[in-house]
Amino acid sequence: MKRRIPIEVWVPDLTFPGWMDRWYKQGEDFERAHPEYEVRVHGKDFWRFPRQVAEAAAEGRTPAISEYYFYMTQVARDSLAQDGSPLFTSVQKAIGGRTEILGEPVVIDDIIPPIRDYYTYQGDLDSMPTVATTSLLYANKGLLRRAGVTKLPETWEEVEEVCRAVAATADGPSHAITWSNHGTFIQQAVASQGGLLVDNHNGRAGRATTSTMASPEMVAWATWWKKLHRDGHYLYTGKIPDWAGTLRAFAEQDVAIRISSSNDVNYMHRAAEDNDFEMEVGIFPYNDRVPYVGNAIAGTSLWLANGLDEATQEGALAFLQYLHNPEYAAERHRANSFLPLTYSSAALLEEEGWFDRHPRHRVAYDHVMRFPAGAVRQRPELAGRVPASEGAIFGDFAGNQDVMTRAMGDILARDADPQERFAFADVEAQRLLDVYNEYALTSGFRDPENSPTHSLSVEAFSEAAAGRDYSAADMEAVVRLNG
């Protein structure tokens, strides 16, 4: 019997029920369609995944396909193989303009713009998006109706109005609103105002070398957030990020509104159902005092190893297309609330009546594909256009998130001035970026966990965690929701 060609696929195990089983099934289904290949899917530890890929690369055994979180995009671009060559190659360039590979239709042109744009660098799709989320607003319909609120807020000003109405309700919740102190919401708020985290167009026009964390957009968000907290409307649990604590507050009806990931739709629905109240889902609120730009996303993408032999590369490319056939892409949405990645998968969900039966699941897709009504009223030229969604690409993005969440923690818990605190945070962020770039450019980025910048990030996280009670549920939630 002829030996099958192996395709090594390494992915972080997100611990969702059936998550790895679905991966294994996709591999087996591909093998049935292409019996000359053997797809070897390996679920790896989420926290150590970049280190494991780097170790394998150093030993000359790089997997054909590796899945990285969005904030590791610069790391993937900088990673080197054993011989010092780039560890990964561009998916788009490897496809080379073809419309099918081994009979599998090429789907990269079918990927919806908000997701494709994030993983595109200077016009080139570097990696294949796998799952994606955005941020949403979840509301307790009963508590809002008791407060006389019949429409979910979409702007910062409308959020304040709703909070005041909830606060005035007799026997209402202790606070009106909550969300986790996590980088994903900070990035979303800054991005929706057109703000950047680093220079060179968020690292997309060239390598980022300067932090812009203390931008007017960042300060505006932090100032508004602090005001909600100071006025008694925002519930701050005192923990970073405390996904579990904010979910518990919503479930126990201690708040009327919670902002969280679109990946949380199923969890939030279950929380409402278990506690006998009805939930509504709306968009992430935006600052209507400045032009609305778009939505930030989070998620993962699959990177193709550089230097594969032709047969292995063809099989890997075909598998990447196969993973995003309409049914598979739709199933990831049905099971875990991830955004439908392609126009075809969204059309399939629409045709089968999924969105009609589950309107809460439609909101995230509409949010990333359409400008809010209020923004269109202000700027009619936006009607029918897809919002921009280019996120940042730069070194030690994870450490940068630690810096911004610690800054917000001080602003909320210690009444720090937003402008002053983020000016200090900007110095911290610049140090992380400088150390990362020096290491990546002079030593070659071979080990994400032993590089100087990672040590700084771990130190920063440890400092932030000192004296805090991080539960297993918190850690699990971070992995499952946003990384």
Short mmCIF file of C-alpha atoms in Angstrom, two decimals:
data_model
loop_
_atom_site.label_atom_id
_atom_site.label_comp_id
_atom_site.label_asym_id
_atom_site.label_seq_id
_atom_site.Cartn_x
_atom_site.Cartn_y
_atom_site.Cartn_z
CA MET A 1 0.00 0.00 0.00
CA LYS A 2 1.33 3.41 -0.96
CA ARG A 3 2.32 5.55 2.01
CA ARG A 4 -0.01 8.47 2.56
CA ILE A 5 1.36 12.02 2.67
CA PRO A 6 1.10 13.40 6.21
CA ILE A 7 -0.19 16.90 6.93
CA GLU A 8 0.69 17.95 10.48
CA VAL A 9 -1.86 20.43 11.88
CA TRP A 10 -1.28 22.03 15.27
CA VAL A 11 -4.08 23.99 16.96
CA PRO A 12 -4.63 25.28 20.50
CA ASP A 13 -7.32 23.28 22.27
CA LEU A 14 -9.92 25.87 23.28
CA THR A 15 -11.63 23.35 25.60
CA PHE A 16 -15.12 23.88 24.21
CA PRO A 17 -17.19 20.69 24.44
CA GLY A 18 -16.48 18.70 21.29
CA TRP A 19 -13.96 21.26 20.01
CA MET A 20 -11.15 18.83 19.20
CA ASP A 21 -13.62 16.14 18.10
CA ARG A 22 -14.79 18.53 15.39
CA TRP A 23 -11.21 19.11 14.29
CA TYR A 24 -10.55 15.37 14.10
CA LYS A 25 -13.73 14.83 12.09
CA GLN A 26 -12.77 17.55 9.61
CA GLY A 27 -9.42 15.85 9.12
CA GLU A 28 -11.05 12.45 8.62
CA ASP A 29 -13.58 13.87 6.14
CA PHE A 30 -10.75 15.43 4.14
CA GLU A 31 -8.90 12.11 4.10
CA ARG A 32 -11.97 10.37 2.65
CA ALA A 33 -12.08 12.94 -0.13
CA HIS A 34 -8.30 12.80 -0.60
CA PRO A 35 -7.13 9.30 0.42
CA GLU A 36 -3.55 10.08 -0.60
CA TYR A 37 -3.28 12.34 2.49
CA GLU A 38 -3.24 11.72 6.24
CA VAL A 39 -4.28 14.73 8.32
CA ARG A 40 -2.70 14.61 11.76
CA VAL A 41 -4.47 17.14 13.98
CA HIS A 42 -2.84 17.84 17.36
CA GLY A 43 -4.58 19.85 20.07
CA LYS A 44 -1.96 21.79 22.02
CA ASP A 45 -1.95 23.68 25.31
CA PHE A 46 -3.32 27.17 24.69
CA TRP A 47 -0.86 28.96 26.98
CA ARG A 48 2.29 27.25 25.62
CA PHE A 49 1.33 26.92 21.97
CA PRO A 50 3.70 29.52 20.43
CA ARG A 51 6.57 28.04 22.46
CA GLN A 52 5.77 24.54 21.22
CA VAL A 53 5.79 25.64 17.57
CA ALA A 54 9.07 27.50 18.09
CA GLU A 55 10.66 24.43 19.71
CA ALA A 56 9.51 22.22 16.84
CA ALA A 57 10.86 24.72 14.29
CA ALA A 58 14.24 24.80 16.05
CA GLU A 59 14.41 21.02 15.66
CA GLY A 60 13.43 21.14 11.99
CA ARG A 61 9.99 19.59 12.41
CA THR A 62 7.64 22.52 11.84
CA PRO A 63 3.99 21.46 11.41
CA ALA A 64 2.53 22.17 7.97
CA ILE A 65 -0.24 24.26 9.52
CA SER A 66 -0.16 26.17 12.84
CA GLU A 67 -3.02 28.17 14.37
CA TYR A 68 -2.15 31.45 16.10
CA TYR A 69 -4.27 33.95 17.99
CA PHE A 70 -4.71 37.34 16.30
CA TYR A 71 -2.41 39.17 18.71
CA MET A 72 0.42 36.80 17.76
CA THR A 73 0.36 37.90 14.10
CA GLN A 74 3.64 39.82 14.36
CA VAL A 75 5.24 36.87 16.14
CA ALA A 76 4.20 34.58 13.30
CA ARG A 77 5.59 37.04 10.74
CA ASP A 78 8.91 37.24 12.62
CA SER A 79 9.33 33.55 13.43
CA LEU A 80 12.27 31.75 11.84
CA ALA A 81 12.89 28.18 10.78
CA GLN A 82 15.96 26.14 11.73
CA ASP A 83 17.94 27.54 8.80
CA GLY A 84 17.03 31.15 9.57
CA SER A 85 14.44 31.47 6.79
CA PRO A 86 10.88 32.73 7.51
CA LEU A 87 8.92 30.03 9.32
CA PHE A 88 5.70 30.74 7.42
CA THR A 89 4.73 31.69 3.90
CA SER A 90 1.80 33.69 2.60
CA VAL A 91 -1.34 31.64 1.97
CA GLN A 92 -2.39 33.94 -0.85
CA LYS A 93 0.98 33.73 -2.60
CA ALA A 94 1.04 29.95 -2.23
CA ILE A 95 -2.40 29.75 -3.87
CA GLY A 96 -1.04 31.84 -6.72
CA GLY A 97 -4.36 33.02 -8.15
CA ARG A 98 -5.78 29.52 -8.60
CA THR A 99 -9.53 28.91 -8.22
CA GLU A 100 -9.18 25.34 -6.97
CA ILE A 101 -6.55 23.12 -5.39
CA LEU A 102 -6.85 19.34 -5.68
CA GLY A 103 -10.46 19.91 -6.64
CA GLU A 104 -11.24 22.02 -3.56
CA PRO A 105 -12.64 25.47 -4.46
CA VAL A 106 -10.41 28.31 -3.27
CA VAL A 107 -12.43 30.34 -0.77
CA ILE A 108 -10.18 33.27 0.12
CA ASP A 109 -12.20 35.67 -2.03
CA ASP A 110 -15.36 34.51 -0.23
CA ILE A 111 -14.09 35.51 3.23
CA ILE A 112 -16.10 38.48 4.52
CA PRO A 113 -14.09 41.74 4.47
CA PRO A 114 -13.99 42.44 8.24
CA ILE A 115 -12.20 39.13 8.80
CA ARG A 116 -10.11 39.01 5.66
CA ASP A 117 -8.89 42.58 6.21
CA TYR A 118 -7.44 41.77 9.62
CA TYR A 119 -5.18 39.01 8.30
CA THR A 120 -4.21 40.93 5.17
CA TYR A 121 -0.87 42.74 5.23
CA GLN A 122 -0.15 45.26 2.48
CA GLY A 123 -2.66 43.59 0.16
CA ASP A 124 -1.56 40.01 0.88
CA LEU A 125 -3.58 37.47 2.89
CA ASP A 126 -0.82 36.05 5.10
CA SER A 127 -2.85 33.41 6.94
CA MET A 128 -6.20 31.68 6.73
CA PRO A 129 -8.75 32.97 9.28
CA THR A 130 -10.42 30.20 11.27
CA VAL A 131 -12.66 31.72 13.94
CA ALA A 132 -13.56 35.33 14.67
CA THR A 133 -15.53 37.32 17.22
CA THR A 134 -16.47 40.93 17.89
CA SER A 135 -17.93 42.66 20.94
CA LEU A 136 -21.65 42.93 21.70
CA LEU A 137 -24.04 44.38 24.27
CA TYR A 138 -26.30 41.98 26.20
CA ALA A 139 -29.33 43.29 28.08
CA ASN A 140 -31.89 42.01 30.58
CA LYS A 141 -35.08 42.91 28.76
CA GLY A 142 -37.24 42.82 31.88
CA LEU A 143 -35.01 45.16 33.89
CA LEU A 144 -34.84 47.61 31.02
CA ARG A 145 -38.60 47.60 30.48
CA ARG A 146 -39.12 48.30 34.20
CA ALA A 147 -36.88 51.31 33.72
CA GLY A 148 -38.95 52.46 30.75
CA VAL A 149 -36.26 51.56 28.22
CA THR A 150 -37.64 50.03 25.02
CA LYS A 151 -34.62 50.39 22.71
CA LEU A 152 -31.12 49.12 23.30
CA PRO A 153 -28.49 51.86 23.46
CA GLU A 154 -26.03 52.16 20.58
CA THR A 155 -23.98 55.21 21.54
CA TRP A 156 -22.10 56.22 24.67
CA GLU A 157 -24.64 58.95 25.32
CA GLU A 158 -27.53 56.50 25.00
CA VAL A 159 -25.79 54.11 27.40
CA GLU A 160 -25.62 56.91 29.98
CA GLU A 161 -29.33 57.64 29.49
CA VAL A 162 -30.23 53.98 30.00
CA CYS A 163 -28.00 53.76 33.07
CA ARG A 164 -29.72 56.76 34.65
CA ALA A 165 -33.12 55.22 33.94
CA VAL A 166 -32.10 51.90 35.52
CA ALA A 167 -30.66 53.68 38.55
CA ALA A 168 -33.96 55.49 39.08
CA THR A 169 -35.95 52.25 39.11
CA ALA A 170 -37.36 51.19 42.45
CA ASP A 171 -35.81 47.91 43.62
CA GLY A 172 -33.60 47.88 40.54
CA PRO A 173 -30.17 46.23 40.22
CA SER A 174 -27.20 47.55 42.19
CA HIS A 175 -25.54 48.72 38.97
CA ALA A 176 -26.74 49.26 35.42
CA ILE A 177 -23.84 47.87 33.41
CA THR A 178 -20.65 45.84 33.55
CA TRP A 179 -17.92 44.39 31.35
CA SER A 180 -14.57 42.77 31.91
CA ASN A 181 -11.44 44.88 32.11
CA HIS A 182 -9.93 43.20 29.07
CA GLY A 183 -7.97 44.48 26.12
CA THR A 184 -10.51 43.36 23.55
CA PHE A 185 -13.05 46.02 24.61
CA ILE A 186 -10.42 48.73 24.85
CA GLN A 187 -9.20 47.90 21.35
CA GLN A 188 -12.78 47.87 20.06
CA ALA A 189 -13.52 51.29 21.55
CA VAL A 190 -10.33 52.84 20.19
CA ALA A 191 -10.78 51.26 16.75
CA SER A 192 -14.39 52.38 16.41
CA GLN A 193 -13.21 55.99 16.85
CA GLY A 194 -10.45 55.59 14.27
CA GLY A 195 -7.67 55.47 16.87
CA LEU A 196 -4.45 53.47 16.63
CA LEU A 197 -2.38 51.55 19.17
CA VAL A 198 0.93 51.92 17.31
CA ASP A 199 2.42 53.91 14.44
CA ASN A 200 2.68 53.01 10.74
CA HIS A 201 -1.08 52.62 10.45
CA ASN A 202 -1.23 50.17 13.34
CA GLY A 203 1.80 48.31 11.99
CA ARG A 204 0.20 47.71 8.60
CA ALA A 205 2.22 50.19 6.55
CA GLY A 206 5.46 48.87 8.02
CA ARG A 207 6.85 47.52 11.28
CA ALA A 208 5.42 49.34 14.29
CA THR A 209 8.11 51.17 16.25
CA THR A 210 6.17 53.69 18.32
CA SER A 211 3.35 53.14 20.80
CA THR A 212 0.39 55.52 20.59
CA MET A 213 -1.48 54.13 23.58
CA ALA A 214 -2.19 57.58 25.06
CA SER A 215 -4.16 58.66 21.98
CA PRO A 216 -7.16 61.01 22.23
CA GLU A 217 -9.38 58.03 21.37
CA MET A 218 -7.98 55.96 24.24
CA VAL A 219 -8.32 58.82 26.71
CA ALA A 220 -11.89 59.52 25.55
CA TRP A 221 -12.86 55.88 26.16
CA ALA A 222 -11.13 55.72 29.55
CA THR A 223 -12.70 59.01 30.63
CA TRP A 224 -16.19 57.84 29.66
CA TRP A 225 -15.68 54.49 31.37
CA LYS A 226 -14.46 56.21 34.53
CA LYS A 227 -17.50 58.52 34.51
CA LEU A 228 -19.87 55.54 34.37
CA HIS A 229 -18.02 54.04 37.33
CA ARG A 230 -17.87 57.31 39.30
CA ASP A 231 -21.60 57.85 38.78
CA GLY A 232 -22.34 54.41 40.23
CA HIS A 233 -23.55 52.87 36.97
CA TYR A 234 -20.63 50.61 36.03
CA LEU A 235 -19.89 47.57 38.19
CA TYR A 236 -16.14 47.00 38.53
CA THR A 237 -15.43 43.68 40.23
CA GLY A 238 -11.84 44.73 40.99
CA LYS A 239 -10.35 41.84 39.04
CA ILE A 240 -8.58 41.66 35.69
CA PRO A 241 -10.26 40.45 33.55
CA ASP A 242 -12.88 38.53 35.58
CA TRP A 243 -15.05 37.22 32.76
CA ALA A 244 -16.74 34.89 35.26
CA GLY A 245 -17.53 37.68 37.73
CA THR A 246 -19.20 39.90 35.15
CA LEU A 247 -21.16 36.95 33.76
CA ARG A 248 -22.29 36.07 37.27
CA ALA A 249 -23.45 39.66 37.88
CA PHE A 250 -25.59 39.52 34.74
CA ALA A 251 -26.96 36.06 35.54
CA GLU A 252 -27.91 37.11 39.07
CA GLN A 253 -29.52 40.31 37.74
CA ASP A 254 -27.15 42.58 39.65
CA VAL A 255 -26.76 44.50 36.38
CA ALA A 256 -29.11 45.15 33.48
CA ILE A 257 -26.43 45.17 30.78
CA ARG A 258 -23.20 43.29 30.17
CA ILE A 259 -20.79 43.89 27.31
CA SER A 260 -18.92 40.79 26.18
CA SER A 261 -17.68 38.80 23.22
CA SER A 262 -20.01 37.65 20.46
CA ASN A 263 -18.65 34.20 21.30
CA ASP A 264 -20.66 34.55 24.52
CA VAL A 265 -24.13 34.47 22.93
CA ASN A 266 -24.84 30.89 23.96
CA TYR A 267 -23.51 31.36 27.50
CA MET A 268 -25.49 34.54 28.02
CA HIS A 269 -28.66 32.97 26.67
CA ARG A 270 -28.22 30.06 29.06
CA ALA A 271 -27.62 32.43 31.98
CA ALA A 272 -30.84 34.28 31.17
CA GLU A 273 -32.81 31.09 30.68
CA ASP A 274 -31.54 29.53 33.92
CA ASN A 275 -32.50 32.65 35.87
CA ASP A 276 -35.88 33.15 34.20
CA PHE A 277 -35.42 36.41 32.32
CA GLU A 278 -35.36 37.40 28.67
CA MET A 279 -32.18 38.62 26.99
CA GLU A 280 -31.68 41.07 24.13
CA VAL A 281 -28.49 41.51 22.09
CA GLY A 282 -27.22 44.76 20.61
CA ILE A 283 -24.10 46.30 19.14
CA PHE A 284 -21.01 47.48 21.00
CA PRO A 285 -21.71 51.13 21.87
CA TYR A 286 -19.73 53.80 20.02
CA ASN A 287 -18.77 57.43 20.53
CA ASP A 288 -21.08 59.44 18.30
CA ARG A 289 -19.11 62.65 18.88
CA VAL A 290 -16.53 61.44 16.35
CA PRO A 291 -16.96 59.63 13.01
CA TYR A 292 -17.62 55.93 13.44
CA VAL A 293 -15.03 53.78 11.66
CA GLY A 294 -15.74 50.11 12.33
CA ASN A 295 -15.43 47.07 14.52
CA ALA A 296 -12.38 45.37 15.90
CA ILE A 297 -12.31 41.58 15.81
CA ALA A 298 -10.55 38.85 17.74
CA GLY A 299 -9.91 35.25 16.72
CA THR A 300 -7.43 32.87 15.18
CA SER A 301 -5.86 32.08 11.83
CA LEU A 302 -3.94 29.19 10.29
CA TRP A 303 -0.38 29.77 9.08
CA LEU A 304 1.21 27.71 6.31
CA ALA A 305 4.78 26.51 6.90
CA ASN A 306 7.42 27.77 4.51
CA GLY A 307 9.55 25.33 2.53
CA LEU A 308 7.15 22.39 2.37
CA ASP A 309 7.59 19.92 -0.47
CA GLU A 310 5.11 20.43 -3.28
CA ALA A 311 2.82 17.50 -2.45
CA THR A 312 2.55 18.45 1.24
CA GLN A 313 1.96 22.12 0.46
CA GLU A 314 -0.76 21.28 -2.06
CA GLY A 315 -2.49 19.03 0.48
CA ALA A 316 -2.20 21.66 3.21
CA LEU A 317 -3.59 24.38 0.94
CA ALA A 318 -6.46 22.13 -0.13
CA PHE A 319 -7.22 21.35 3.52
CA LEU A 320 -7.31 25.08 4.35
CA GLN A 321 -9.94 25.59 1.64
CA TYR A 322 -11.86 22.49 2.69
CA LEU A 323 -12.12 23.75 6.28
CA HIS A 324 -14.07 26.74 5.04
CA ASN A 325 -16.61 25.10 2.82
CA PRO A 326 -20.02 26.60 3.62
CA GLU A 327 -21.20 23.78 5.88
CA TYR A 328 -18.08 23.66 8.05
CA ALA A 329 -17.95 27.44 8.41
CA ALA A 330 -21.67 27.53 9.27
CA GLU A 331 -21.27 24.75 11.83
CA ARG A 332 -18.57 26.67 13.72
CA HIS A 333 -21.05 29.52 13.99
CA ARG A 334 -23.95 27.32 15.11
CA ALA A 335 -21.90 25.49 17.74
CA ASN A 336 -19.86 28.33 19.26
CA SER A 337 -21.32 31.64 18.04
CA PHE A 338 -18.24 32.46 15.96
CA LEU A 339 -18.83 34.85 13.07
CA PRO A 340 -19.69 33.17 9.78
CA LEU A 341 -16.37 33.50 7.97
CA THR A 342 -17.60 33.54 4.41
CA TYR A 343 -20.44 35.01 2.39
CA SER A 344 -21.40 31.45 1.42
CA SER A 345 -21.69 30.23 5.01
CA ALA A 346 -23.78 33.28 5.96
CA ALA A 347 -26.03 32.63 2.96
CA LEU A 348 -26.41 28.99 3.99
CA LEU A 349 -27.43 29.99 7.52
CA GLU A 350 -29.91 32.46 6.06
CA GLU A 351 -31.38 29.94 3.62
CA GLU A 352 -31.91 27.29 6.26
CA GLY A 353 -33.69 29.80 8.51
CA TRP A 354 -31.05 29.74 11.25
CA PHE A 355 -31.00 33.51 11.75
CA ASP A 356 -34.79 33.68 11.74
CA ARG A 357 -34.94 31.06 14.49
CA HIS A 358 -31.95 32.52 16.36
CA PRO A 359 -32.02 36.29 15.80
CA ARG A 360 -29.50 36.87 18.60
CA HIS A 361 -26.90 35.14 16.44
CA ARG A 362 -27.50 37.55 13.56
CA VAL A 363 -26.41 40.65 15.50
CA ALA A 364 -22.65 40.03 15.41
CA TYR A 365 -22.63 39.42 11.66
CA ASP A 366 -24.70 42.52 10.99
CA HIS A 367 -22.48 44.50 13.37
CA VAL A 368 -19.28 43.79 11.44
CA MET A 369 -20.93 44.04 8.03
CA ARG A 370 -23.02 47.20 8.44
CA PHE A 371 -22.54 50.62 9.93
CA PRO A 372 -24.95 51.38 12.83
CA ALA A 373 -28.06 53.33 11.91
CA GLY A 374 -26.94 56.33 13.95
CA ALA A 375 -23.62 56.51 12.13
CA VAL A 376 -25.39 56.33 8.77
CA ARG A 377 -27.73 59.16 9.79
CA GLN A 378 -24.69 61.29 10.57
CA ARG A 379 -22.86 60.24 7.41
CA PRO A 380 -25.29 59.00 4.71
CA GLU A 381 -22.37 58.06 2.45
CA LEU A 382 -21.74 55.08 4.77
CA ALA A 383 -25.00 53.36 3.82
CA GLY A 384 -24.36 49.94 2.33
CA ARG A 385 -20.63 50.00 3.02
CA VAL A 386 -18.75 47.46 5.13
CA PRO A 387 -16.99 49.04 8.14
CA ALA A 388 -13.19 48.95 8.21
CA SER A 389 -11.80 46.37 10.62
CA GLU A 390 -8.03 46.47 10.36
CA GLY A 391 -6.61 45.63 13.76
CA ALA A 392 -3.11 46.28 14.99
CA ILE A 393 -0.05 44.18 14.15
CA PHE A 394 2.94 44.66 16.44
CA GLY A 395 5.30 42.91 18.81
CA ASP A 396 4.22 41.87 22.29
CA PHE A 397 0.57 42.67 21.70
CA ALA A 398 -0.25 40.45 24.68
CA GLY A 399 2.04 42.49 26.95
CA ASN A 400 0.47 45.65 25.57
CA GLN A 401 -2.95 44.39 26.67
CA ASP A 402 -1.61 43.85 30.19
CA VAL A 403 -0.41 47.44 30.23
CA MET A 404 -3.74 48.92 29.14
CA THR A 405 -5.83 46.82 31.53
CA ARG A 406 -3.60 47.72 34.49
CA ALA A 407 -3.99 51.36 33.55
CA MET A 408 -7.79 51.02 33.50
CA GLY A 409 -7.67 49.18 36.82
CA ASP A 410 -5.89 52.17 38.39
CA ILE A 411 -8.32 54.61 36.81
CA LEU A 412 -11.34 52.73 38.14
CA ALA A 413 -10.09 51.56 41.54
CA ARG A 414 -7.66 54.37 42.44
CA ASP A 415 -9.24 57.35 40.71
CA ALA A 416 -6.18 57.88 38.49
CA ASP A 417 -6.45 60.61 35.86
CA PRO A 418 -7.00 58.93 32.44
CA GLN A 419 -4.65 61.27 30.56
CA GLU A 420 -1.84 60.93 33.10
CA ARG A 421 -2.26 57.20 33.63
CA PHE A 422 -2.24 56.37 29.94
CA ALA A 423 0.75 58.65 29.39
CA PHE A 424 2.59 56.43 31.87
CA ALA A 425 1.13 53.31 30.21
CA ASP A 426 2.45 54.58 26.89
CA VAL A 427 5.98 54.57 28.31
CA GLU A 428 5.50 50.97 29.47
CA ALA A 429 4.08 49.94 26.11
CA GLN A 430 6.95 51.61 24.27
CA ARG A 431 9.48 49.70 26.35
CA LEU A 432 7.82 46.40 25.49
CA LEU A 433 7.73 47.27 21.80
CA ASP A 434 11.37 48.40 21.76
CA VAL A 435 12.59 45.23 23.45
CA TYR A 436 10.51 43.03 21.16
CA ASN A 437 11.77 44.72 18.01
CA GLU A 438 15.39 44.62 19.14
CA TYR A 439 15.16 40.90 19.84
CA ALA A 440 13.21 40.06 16.68
CA LEU A 441 15.48 42.06 14.38
CA THR A 442 18.88 41.25 15.89
CA SER A 443 18.53 37.76 17.34
CA GLY A 444 15.78 36.32 15.16
CA PHE A 445 12.45 35.48 16.74
CA ARG A 446 12.83 31.82 17.64
CA ASP A 447 11.30 31.42 21.09
CA PRO A 448 8.30 33.50 22.21
CA GLU A 449 8.68 32.48 25.85
CA ASN A 450 12.42 32.99 26.30
CA SER A 451 12.67 36.33 24.52
CA PRO A 452 13.28 39.39 26.74
CA THR A 453 9.94 40.91 25.78
CA HIS A 454 8.04 37.84 26.96
CA SER A 455 9.79 37.99 30.31
CA LEU A 456 8.61 41.57 30.65
CA SER A 457 5.05 40.56 29.80
CA VAL A 458 5.03 37.75 32.35
CA GLU A 459 6.45 40.14 34.93
CA ALA A 460 3.79 42.70 34.10
CA PHE A 461 1.02 40.13 34.34
CA SER A 462 2.36 38.80 37.64
CA GLU A 463 2.44 42.33 39.00
CA ALA A 464 -1.13 42.92 37.87
CA ALA A 465 -2.23 39.63 39.40
CA ALA A 466 -0.55 40.23 42.76
CA GLY A 467 -3.10 40.13 45.54
CA ARG A 468 -5.93 39.26 43.17
CA ASP A 469 -7.99 36.11 43.30
CA TYR A 470 -7.82 34.52 39.85
CA SER A 471 -10.16 31.54 39.81
CA ALA A 472 -9.97 28.58 37.46
CA ALA A 473 -13.25 29.78 35.97
CA ASP A 474 -11.70 33.15 35.15
CA MET A 475 -8.76 31.55 33.40
CA GLU A 476 -10.99 29.16 31.47
CA ALA A 477 -13.21 32.02 30.37
CA VAL A 478 -10.26 34.02 29.07
CA VAL A 479 -9.18 31.10 26.92
CA ARG A 480 -12.63 30.32 25.66
CA LEU A 481 -13.79 33.83 24.90
CA ASN A 482 -10.90 35.87 23.63
CA GLY A 483 -7.53 34.52 24.61
#
